[in-house]
Amino acid sequence: MHILLTNDDGIAAPGIQALWQELASIAEITVVAPDSERSAMSQAITVHHPIRVDKSSIAGANVQAWRVGGTPTDCVKIALEALLDKKPDIVVSGINNGPNMGTDVLYSGTVSAAIEGALHGIPAIAVSLACWHAADYVPAARFAAKAVQELLTRSLPPNTLLNINVPDLPQDKITGVEITKLGVIEYENTFERRMDPRGRTYYWMGGSQVDIENEDGTDVAALKNGKISVTPIHFDLTNYGIMHSLEEWNLKI
Amino acid sequence: MHILLTNDDGIAAPGIQALWQELASIAEITVVAPDSERSAMSQAITVHHPIRVDKSSIAGANVQAWRVGGTPTDCVKIALEALLDKKPDIVVSGINNGPNMGTDVLYSGTVSAAIEGALHGIPAIAVSLACWHAADYVPAARFAAKAVQELLTRSLPPNTLLNINVPDLPQDKITGVEITKLGVIEYENTFERRMDPRGRTYYWMGGSQVDIENEDGTDVAALKNGKISVTPIHFDLTNYGIMHSLEEWNLKI
């Protein structure tokens, strides 16, 4: 089995290290990851600048690796279309430092990298740990290894991938695994206005999460209850349900 | 009526100018757009750098404007959450220089900016012209004005927006308007490998579109037939259809 690993926290991040350490016992690993942190990049690609790609080594590991001066989606594209001799069996993106749940998934570089794998017809999973600080990635890495093996024995329909979020708990405190739908996440006080020493205005995007009710069955609710969430993701953005009613609109040239 | 305009080609691009020139006769216009080209940025947001925001003026126009050192999604977020006193009635993103159809929509800054509007509960449309060179944006701007008025008298369900693509034809050569689904777009020879003067490798992302069959009813086929495509877009990425079968997988902690 050959696994392509990527992430959006950069090739040196602890999350991706935990992942290849766990997965190296069951598969051949190739890491193609950003040279530095590229979070919140969504599915951005680099089309107006050249992309640096350097062969990298991972100390003490029999893992092939490249570091890329680009976005997570660049990494998957360039791996599949330029670097690898053969298609990997699966793309795994993560383990992200921080959750990727609900509407936040739209901004996520981690999830978008997995989407890019699925766009190329390759089974893909994204894995995130719901913690922003120094954390133990081992329970998440172990669960990722299980999901990888399960995904390759079962199969997903085309254009579908799995988005996994793991609570920041010791393995024996995790209360279960739930198949979920995406919930809703909202922020308040998002922008902080500041003045630079020359009197010009700039803003920082920040904000704190609003504690809104997420019903049972969502990824957000599952994590709150100490569970791992597994959300099947598709990326067909057509809203088929309203196509018929749009025919009645007065949209003529 | 108050319209928020943005784009991903930058505030000085001809597409957004054609749009406010057309829409200024039916609404109050606020432009909040990137200070330079930010295409293929998907729904990326700027969380690790400060964002410059400068009041801008548009010569000879009674249009309020800000230029933003950020992505298209940054522009919509900062407009709605920090710059505007009141919610606009509609967000219009474009007119993009180049089509945004099929799977390419996933990478589009233009469409993502409209998604961000819809995420804030505001009716939104994205408009793109299927041409990469100097072009006449007037037919697309006129159609956008029609769509804006229609959108505000009818209504769309929550979390839904319209993605409009206009062929690069004189108005009297456009053969009609079609309500479409997203098609499929694929590229070949995407990466070109080069060597810099110091012997280090870099890549350019380029590639040419593969001429794959897109069935009738897709945006790609509509444009090929000289029509304007109007695709209803949603952004709930949950694949509900396979949640039940995933329950049978062996995904335990």
XYZ file of C-alpha atoms in Angstrom:
506
model
C 0.000 0.000 0.000
C 1.279 3.468 -0.879
C 0.001 6.499 1.043
C 0.453 10.141 0.031
C 0.533 12.380 3.107
C 0.052 16.127 3.155
C -1.179 18.817 5.547
C -1.560 22.564 5.910
C 0.543 23.079 9.049
C 3.760 22.450 7.110
C 6.071 19.478 6.682
C 7.694 19.906 10.102
C 4.425 19.982 12.056
C 3.935 17.351 14.773
C 0.586 16.223 13.334
C 2.036 14.940 10.062
C 4.941 13.329 11.900
C 2.571 11.389 14.153
C 0.742 10.293 11.032
C 3.718 8.868 9.120
C 5.089 7.253 12.261
C 1.806 5.404 12.695
C 1.202 4.624 9.022
C 4.761 3.585 8.120
C 4.120 0.157 9.668
C 1.281 -0.584 7.251
C 2.340 1.206 4.057
C 4.975 2.893 1.939
C 4.765 6.618 2.722
C 5.383 9.651 0.538
C 5.101 13.060 2.191
C 4.488 16.090 -0.048
C 3.681 19.008 2.228
C 4.010 22.804 2.408
C 7.400 24.160 3.520
C 5.645 26.348 6.118
C 2.228 26.807 7.672
C -0.505 27.398 5.078
C -3.692 27.156 7.067
C -7.059 28.678 6.072
C -5.971 28.443 2.424
C -9.116 26.566 1.348
C -8.576 25.054 -2.114
C -6.330 27.903 -3.303
C -3.775 27.046 -6.002
C -0.657 28.924 -7.057
C -0.990 30.037 -10.656
C 0.778 33.429 -10.704
C 4.079 32.437 -9.090
C 6.483 29.562 -9.639
C 6.317 26.795 -7.041
C 9.524 25.651 -5.322
C 9.767 21.920 -4.773
C 12.707 20.459 -2.834
C 13.467 16.859 -1.987
C 13.424 16.583 1.759
C 14.584 13.955 4.164
C 12.923 12.839 7.348
C 15.513 11.890 9.937
C 15.642 8.185 10.733
C 12.672 7.323 8.565
C 12.357 5.392 5.362
C 9.903 7.952 4.031
C 10.133 9.762 0.724
C 9.434 13.467 1.131
C 9.198 16.754 -0.738
C 8.605 20.212 0.703
C 6.623 22.556 -1.491
C 6.465 26.351 -1.508
C 2.737 26.294 -2.099
C -0.701 25.529 -0.735
C -1.959 22.126 0.451
C -3.874 21.718 -2.828
C -0.691 22.589 -4.781
C 1.035 19.769 -2.867
C -1.504 17.129 -3.881
C -1.662 18.346 -7.480
C 2.102 18.447 -7.924
C 2.550 15.066 -6.197
C -0.012 13.349 -8.422
C 0.792 15.160 -11.650
C 4.567 15.655 -11.470
C 6.417 13.963 -8.591
C 5.077 10.435 -8.113
C 5.751 7.616 -10.565
C 2.552 5.804 -9.696
C -0.795 6.783 -8.232
C -0.931 6.349 -4.451
C -3.665 4.129 -3.032
C -4.890 6.826 -0.679
C -4.347 10.484 0.202
C -4.297 11.380 3.898
C -4.266 15.040 4.927
C -3.410 16.103 8.476
C -3.282 15.668 11.352
C -4.376 19.280 11.542
C -3.659 21.298 14.647
C -7.237 22.459 15.305
C -10.664 21.078 14.347
C -12.134 21.294 10.836
C -15.839 21.001 11.408
C -19.091 22.445 10.114
C -18.953 25.491 7.865
C -15.271 25.976 8.784
C -14.526 23.144 6.363
C -14.994 25.637 3.504
C -11.836 27.493 4.579
C -9.773 24.451 5.468
C -6.558 23.686 3.634
C -6.484 20.244 5.266
C -9.883 19.208 3.932
C -9.277 20.826 0.528
C -6.106 18.774 0.048
C -8.173 15.624 0.593
C -10.818 16.956 -1.829
C -8.038 17.365 -4.411
C -7.127 13.701 -3.932
C -10.749 12.650 -4.470
C -10.930 14.883 -7.565
C -8.093 12.745 -8.937
C -10.111 9.611 -8.201
C -8.065 8.584 -5.168
C -9.655 7.578 -1.830
C -8.942 10.365 0.634
C -9.324 11.304 4.268
C -8.695 14.489 6.232
C -7.845 14.209 9.932
C -7.923 17.030 12.484
C -7.313 17.204 16.214
C -9.563 19.572 18.152
C -6.754 21.365 19.962
C -4.665 24.416 19.136
C -1.871 23.831 21.622
C 0.793 21.200 22.184
C -1.169 17.985 22.028
C -0.959 14.226 21.849
C -1.536 13.264 18.224
C -1.215 9.518 18.839
C -4.911 8.652 19.377
C -5.809 10.573 16.189
C -2.992 8.890 14.235
C -4.123 5.446 15.419
C -7.689 6.136 14.375
C -6.465 7.444 11.006
C -4.637 4.139 10.458
C -7.865 2.234 11.157
C -9.821 4.468 8.797
C -7.211 4.016 6.051
C -7.438 0.224 6.254
C -11.224 0.306 6.379
C -11.427 2.704 3.438
C -9.286 0.427 1.287
C -11.290 -2.728 2.036
C -14.683 -1.027 1.707
C -15.050 1.755 -0.831
C -16.570 5.198 -1.147
C -18.635 6.451 -4.096
C -16.779 8.722 -6.568
C -16.124 12.309 -5.495
C -16.529 11.478 -1.813
C -14.019 11.568 1.030
C -14.011 11.285 4.822
C -13.475 14.230 7.154
C -12.389 13.032 10.589
C -12.201 15.166 13.734
C -10.731 13.765 16.937
C -11.303 15.302 20.375
C -8.265 16.338 22.391
C -8.599 13.551 24.958
C -6.492 10.577 26.039
C -7.504 7.517 24.044
C -9.403 5.924 26.956
C -11.483 9.077 27.479
C -12.771 9.189 23.884
C -16.382 8.037 24.193
C -16.936 6.634 20.701
C -17.098 7.245 16.972
C -20.070 8.863 15.242
C -20.968 9.176 11.541
C -21.986 12.833 11.341
C -23.128 15.663 9.117
C -21.420 19.057 9.080
C -22.693 21.464 11.725
C -22.608 25.255 11.841
C -19.845 27.390 13.312
C -20.115 31.152 13.749
C -17.696 33.757 15.034
C -18.138 37.177 16.632
C -15.899 40.258 16.837
C -13.962 38.886 13.926
C -11.946 41.952 12.961
C -9.713 44.019 15.219
C -8.841 47.465 13.840
C -5.358 48.830 14.584
C -3.187 51.758 13.534
C 0.408 51.304 12.385
C 3.216 53.683 13.578
C 2.635 55.809 10.462
C -1.070 56.265 11.094
C -2.393 53.801 8.527
C -5.168 51.388 9.380
C -4.930 47.629 9.294
C -7.080 44.791 10.569
C -6.445 41.426 12.171
C -8.894 38.629 11.538
C -9.545 36.931 14.844
C -12.821 36.550 16.683
C -14.177 34.030 19.076
C -16.530 31.195 18.334
C -20.168 31.847 19.236
C -21.632 29.035 21.319
C -24.524 28.173 19.020
C -26.673 25.089 19.395
C -25.580 22.271 17.085
C -28.106 19.456 16.956
C -27.250 15.821 17.632
C -25.831 14.162 14.562
C -23.492 17.028 13.683
C -19.712 16.860 13.904
C -19.712 19.783 16.343
C -22.095 17.999 18.744
C -20.160 14.711 18.493
C -16.877 16.350 19.506
C -18.612 18.174 22.371
C -19.664 14.738 23.633
C -16.098 13.428 23.512
C -16.567 11.429 20.314
C -14.615 11.188 17.078
C -16.696 12.478 14.148
C -16.510 10.909 10.686
C -18.285 13.046 8.090
C -18.647 11.923 4.471
C -17.883 14.925 2.254
C -18.794 15.505 -1.390
C -17.957 18.496 -3.552
C -20.744 18.767 -6.080
C -21.938 22.294 -5.360
C -24.961 22.166 -7.686
C -28.212 22.764 -5.784
C -30.306 20.358 -7.883
C -33.426 20.890 -5.774
C -34.089 24.417 -7.006
C -33.146 24.073 -10.684
C -36.765 23.537 -11.673
C -38.099 26.606 -9.869
C -35.364 28.779 -11.392
C -36.810 27.962 -14.825
C -39.725 30.225 -13.908
C -37.542 33.248 -13.228
C -37.406 35.977 -15.836
C -33.786 35.439 -16.874
C -33.668 36.190 -20.572
C -30.887 37.802 -22.508
C -31.192 48.969 -2.912
C -27.598 48.597 -1.687
C -25.195 46.301 -3.534
C -21.812 45.118 -2.269
C -19.451 44.440 -5.170
C -16.261 42.438 -5.030
C -14.102 40.342 -7.348
C -10.828 38.454 -7.528
C -9.180 40.326 -10.399
C -8.608 43.374 -8.206
C -10.397 46.693 -7.744
C -9.001 48.205 -10.957
C -10.092 45.336 -13.208
C -12.412 46.149 -16.120
C -14.963 43.503 -15.083
C -15.845 45.150 -11.778
C -15.923 48.577 -13.428
C -18.445 47.392 -16.011
C -20.495 45.995 -13.155
C -20.734 49.164 -11.058
C -21.331 51.280 -14.155
C -24.324 49.117 -15.015
C -25.631 48.658 -11.472
C -25.203 52.269 -10.295
C -28.409 53.214 -12.113
C -30.492 50.806 -10.021
C -28.728 50.804 -6.635
C -26.320 52.356 -4.181
C -22.954 50.660 -4.739
C -20.170 49.812 -2.324
C -17.040 48.237 -3.775
C -14.774 46.265 -1.429
C -12.238 44.455 -3.577
C -8.643 43.176 -3.486
C -5.906 45.730 -4.177
C -4.397 43.387 -6.785
C -5.240 40.204 -8.621
C -6.087 37.310 -6.272
C -7.439 34.662 -8.572
C -7.537 30.908 -7.820
C -7.656 31.768 -4.115
C -10.750 29.643 -3.470
C -12.236 30.535 -0.078
C -8.850 31.313 1.503
C -8.832 33.808 4.375
C -5.951 35.787 5.849
C -5.429 34.786 9.459
C -1.642 34.964 9.887
C -1.008 38.476 8.550
C -2.677 41.816 9.145
C -5.003 42.989 6.380
C -4.544 46.465 4.903
C -7.769 48.301 4.144
C -7.687 51.698 2.416
C -10.546 53.961 1.412
C -10.443 54.260 -2.331
C -12.127 56.553 -4.781
C -13.507 55.690 -8.160
C -13.036 58.599 -10.550
C -16.249 60.316 -11.573
C -18.489 57.857 -9.759
C -20.668 58.197 -6.720
C -19.505 54.832 -5.474
C -18.085 54.085 -2.054
C -14.965 51.929 -2.292
C -12.277 50.197 -0.240
C -9.263 48.296 -1.501
C -8.165 45.383 0.620
C -4.791 43.664 0.866
C -6.445 40.282 1.081
C -8.425 37.570 -0.642
C -11.923 37.927 -2.160
C -13.400 36.153 0.883
C -11.484 38.551 3.187
C -13.143 41.424 1.281
C -16.678 40.159 1.873
C -15.988 39.293 5.510
C -14.394 42.623 6.319
C -17.096 44.560 4.441
C -19.930 42.828 6.288
C -18.268 42.586 9.688
C -16.247 45.814 9.922
C -16.737 48.377 7.131
C -20.441 48.683 6.291
C -22.957 50.331 8.628
C -25.826 48.245 7.333
C -26.178 44.878 5.625
C -26.256 45.172 1.823
C -29.260 43.720 -0.002
C -27.096 41.637 -2.274
C -23.472 40.645 -2.869
C -22.278 40.535 -6.482
C -18.846 39.091 -7.281
C -17.197 39.651 -10.656
C -17.249 40.103 -13.526
C -14.418 37.607 -13.596
C -11.977 37.601 -16.481
C -12.350 33.916 -17.407
C -15.106 31.340 -16.869
C -15.853 29.702 -13.516
C -17.594 26.493 -14.462
C -17.755 22.878 -13.395
C -15.163 21.579 -10.966
C -13.110 24.769 -11.494
C -15.609 26.490 -9.190
C -13.818 24.831 -6.243
C -10.723 26.985 -6.884
C -12.550 30.192 -7.761
C -12.090 33.319 -5.672
C -15.023 34.920 -7.507
C -17.498 32.192 -6.576
C -16.109 31.843 -3.030
C -16.710 35.559 -2.376
C -20.369 35.041 -3.311
C -20.481 31.932 -1.077
C -19.217 34.115 1.782
C -22.119 36.519 1.165
C -24.613 33.645 1.277
C -22.960 32.341 4.476
C -23.862 35.731 5.984
C -27.472 35.259 4.855
C -27.251 37.737 1.982
C -28.485 36.920 -1.550
C -25.426 36.554 -3.756
C -24.381 36.031 -7.345
C -21.047 35.393 -9.034
C -20.589 36.498 -12.643
C -17.819 35.405 -15.007
C -17.043 36.115 -18.650
C -15.631 33.197 -20.644
C -12.686 35.107 -22.056
C -9.120 35.659 -20.835
C -8.258 38.596 -23.083
C -9.488 42.148 -23.544
C -13.230 41.703 -23.775
C -16.558 43.474 -23.816
C -18.027 43.119 -20.349
C -21.244 45.027 -21.151
C -23.491 42.063 -22.081
C -22.436 40.264 -18.899
C -22.988 43.401 -16.793
C -26.460 43.892 -18.280
C -27.407 40.312 -17.556
C -26.041 40.654 -14.005
C -28.331 43.664 -13.496
C -31.330 41.588 -14.611
C -30.345 38.729 -12.326
C -29.939 41.119 -9.376
C -33.438 42.507 -9.826
C -34.941 39.064 -10.300
C -33.118 37.694 -7.255
C -34.520 40.450 -5.053
C -38.134 40.013 -6.181
C -38.023 36.193 -6.075
C -35.903 34.531 -3.422
C -33.444 31.699 -3.038
C -33.432 29.120 -0.236
C -30.855 29.687 2.539
C -27.233 28.867 1.764
C -27.795 29.060 -1.987
C -26.408 31.473 -4.573
C -26.280 31.832 -8.341
C -23.166 31.226 -10.424
C -23.474 32.916 -13.811
C -21.167 32.389 -16.793
C -21.506 34.503 -19.918
C -20.007 33.539 -23.290
C -17.619 35.987 -24.930
C -20.036 37.024 -27.690
C -21.755 40.246 -28.753
C -25.149 40.489 -27.062
C -27.084 39.610 -30.241
C -25.043 36.435 -30.752
C -25.812 35.003 -27.300
C -28.323 32.252 -28.018
C -30.164 32.110 -24.698
C -30.038 31.479 -20.972
C -29.970 28.014 -19.423
C -30.410 26.839 -15.843
C -27.540 24.365 -15.494
C -25.656 22.009 -13.224
C -21.894 22.129 -12.810
C -19.973 20.121 -15.399
C -16.497 18.626 -15.278
C -13.279 20.323 -16.346
C -9.930 18.531 -16.561
C -6.441 19.705 -17.448
C -3.383 17.977 -18.849
C 0.337 18.717 -18.646
C -0.369 20.880 -15.659
C 3.159 21.346 -14.316
C 6.162 22.652 -16.210
C 9.510 21.908 -14.563
C 12.271 24.544 -14.852
C 15.695 25.210 -13.421
C 16.687 28.585 -11.950
C 20.115 30.185 -12.697
C 21.493 28.565 -9.544
C 20.414 25.071 -10.497
C 17.388 24.750 -8.222
C 14.138 23.310 -9.502
C 10.840 25.095 -9.637
C 7.495 24.415 -11.289
C 4.861 26.510 -13.025
C 1.249 25.417 -12.811
C -0.226 25.751 -16.266
C -1.748 23.061 -18.415
C -4.370 23.024 -21.093
C -7.978 22.031 -20.764
C -8.812 18.519 -21.957
C -11.761 18.495 -24.346
C -13.945 16.080 -22.391
C -17.593 15.462 -23.162
C -19.921 17.489 -20.953
C -23.531 16.385 -21.251
C -26.409 18.724 -22.052
C -27.619 20.530 -18.989
C -24.139 21.380 -17.698
C -22.712 24.891 -17.572
C -19.816 23.810 -19.799
C -22.184 22.552 -22.534
C -24.393 25.657 -22.300
C -21.460 28.011 -22.900
C -20.243 25.851 -25.785
C -23.655 26.419 -27.360
C -23.389 30.196 -26.980
C -25.701 30.411 -23.977
C -25.432 32.078 -20.594
C -25.407 29.476 -17.790
C -27.086 30.096 -14.440
C -26.139 27.426 -11.893
C -27.652 27.345 -8.410
C -24.845 26.639 -5.939
C -25.033 25.355 -2.364
C -22.186 24.719 0.045
C -23.336 21.919 2.316
C -20.570 19.419 1.697
C -22.159 16.582 3.701
C -22.783 13.507 1.543
C -26.023 12.491 3.280
C -26.622 9.571 0.905
C -23.815 7.419 2.273
C -24.094 8.185 5.997
C -26.175 5.081 6.611
C -23.776 2.684 4.873
C -20.820 4.153 6.782
C -22.487 2.985 10.007
C -21.556 -0.561 8.948
C -17.850 0.189 8.673
C -15.580 -0.990 11.429
C -14.665 2.434 12.782
C -14.289 1.990 16.507
C -11.856 3.711 18.804
